[in-house]
Amino acid sequence: MHESFDWDSLTFSLTPTDTMYITTTEGDEPWMPGELQPYGDIPMSPAAGVLNYGQGLFEGMKAFRTSANRIVFFRPEENARRMQRGADRLKMPPVPESIFVDAVEQVVAANQHWVPPTGKGAMYVRPLLMGSGPVLGVKPAPSYTFLIYVTPVGPYFKGGMNAIDLLISEHHHRAAPGGSGGVKAIGNYAPGMKPSKEAKELGYAEVIYLDAETHSAIEEVGAANFFCIKDKVLYTPELTGTILPGITRDSIIQLARHQGYEVVEGNVLADFAVQADEAFCCGTAAVISPIGSITHNGVKSVYGGGTPGKITTELYNLLTGIQNETEEDVFGWLHPLP
Ligand SMILES: *Cc1c(COP(=O)(O)O)cnc(C)c1O
């Protein structure tokens, strides 16, 4: 570990590390394992498919230095598979799971001293897949780049979980049926920046998007999945193609069922959600963020006095406990760095 680095100052932001991984493929050639090189800028054609038409995907996952003093990944195979589904949707050659996982291991091993001490955060791993070859007409690029960089990030909540205030977006939607909302396409994110910024200026932490067809059911919270809990039953929007299939979402569903809770994946109407007992959103970055209030059409609904709910806290402790190896990994989710 970097002895001189101030681990307590880490937030969720970019700290450049030493080494990145990169590999490219031309046309229909199979992917070949890539190589490590110093972290830095990459040369690219001004006509690259990703720059002109947004043919690109990203992933986000974490490696943890655990209390058992080893470095583990959390379900990296799921990120590999999700990127393959995204590649299919954006007409890019999917990176084989074995190359993806091997690349993740290599780049984290090469930057091991940047993995924060137990409890001080995690190493965030950011794979990218993009059409890097030049193309002028709107069509798939002639060549592709798969690269991974890593950066240490701090714990999302310093000094305990705090509940966030959210605003339902009345004028914007994140995804439409048949679109690309179900994959981590880079182009899905820029349109959310304006609504998100406007909500932040009004004092909210993020926006909640409703479905584009009926504008009545909750889909996602910015770039995180949504859950609410009523009478000890968990409700979360079902994966209909407009919702990003979060790996944290899937893990929480499995954990909650394992704890004996009923979990319903379905249509979660905003009118129902605002009357729930607890609500939270989830994703790799924050794991679980308790929701303190939701404002819809000027009406603010508060959950449990604005403090994190009991079941929300239970699930947060379990999931982070598994990731830190203080709870048993009952589902075999941890993938140790070889
Ligand atoms: C990445 C992402 C999530 C969370 O997925 P995790 O695999 O849990 O990190 C949720 N929604 C959107 C839109 C995302 O991009």
Coordinates of C-alpha atoms and ligand atoms in Angstrom, one line a residue, residues 58-60 79 82 174 181 183-184 189 220-225 243-249 282-285, ligand 1:
F58 CA -18.8 1.3 -19.7
E59 CA -18.8 -1.0 -16.6
G60 CA -18.1 -0.2 -13.0
N79 CA -20.0 -7.3 -15.3
R82 CA -23.5 -7.4 -18.9
R174 CA -34.2 8.1 -18.9
G181 CA -31.7 1.9 -21.3
V183 CA -27.3 -1.6 -21.2
K184 CA -24.5 0.6 -19.9
Y189 CA -25.8 9.3 -19.3
E220 CA -34.5 4.4 -11.6
V221 CA -32.8 7.0 -9.4
G222 CA -30.2 8.7 -11.6
A223 CA -27.8 5.8 -12.2
A224 CA -29.0 3.6 -9.4
N225 CA -31.8 1.1 -9.0
I243 CA -34.0 -0.5 -16.5
L244 CA -30.4 -1.2 -16.1
P245 CA -29.9 -4.6 -14.5
G246 CA -27.8 -3.7 -11.5
I247 CA -25.6 -6.3 -10.0
T248 CA -26.2 -4.7 -6.6
R249 CA -30.0 -4.9 -7.3
C282 CA -28.5 0.9 -4.9
G283 CA -25.5 0.6 -7.2
T284 CA -21.8 -0.3 -7.0
A285 CA -20.7 3.3 -6.0
Ligands
LIG1 C1 -24.5 1.0 -13.3 C2 -25.9 1.4 -13.1 C3 -26.7 0.9 -12.1 C4 -26.2 0.0 -11.0 O1 -25.6 -1.2 -11.4 P1 -24.6 -1.9 -10.4 O2 -24.2 -3.1 -11.3 O3 -25.3 -2.3 -9.2 O4 -23.5 -1.0 -10.2 C5 -28.1 1.2 -12.0 N1 -28.6 2.1 -13.0 C6 -27.9 2.6 -14.0 C7 -28.5 3.5 -14.9 C8 -26.5 2.3 -14.1 O5 -25.8 2.8 -15.1

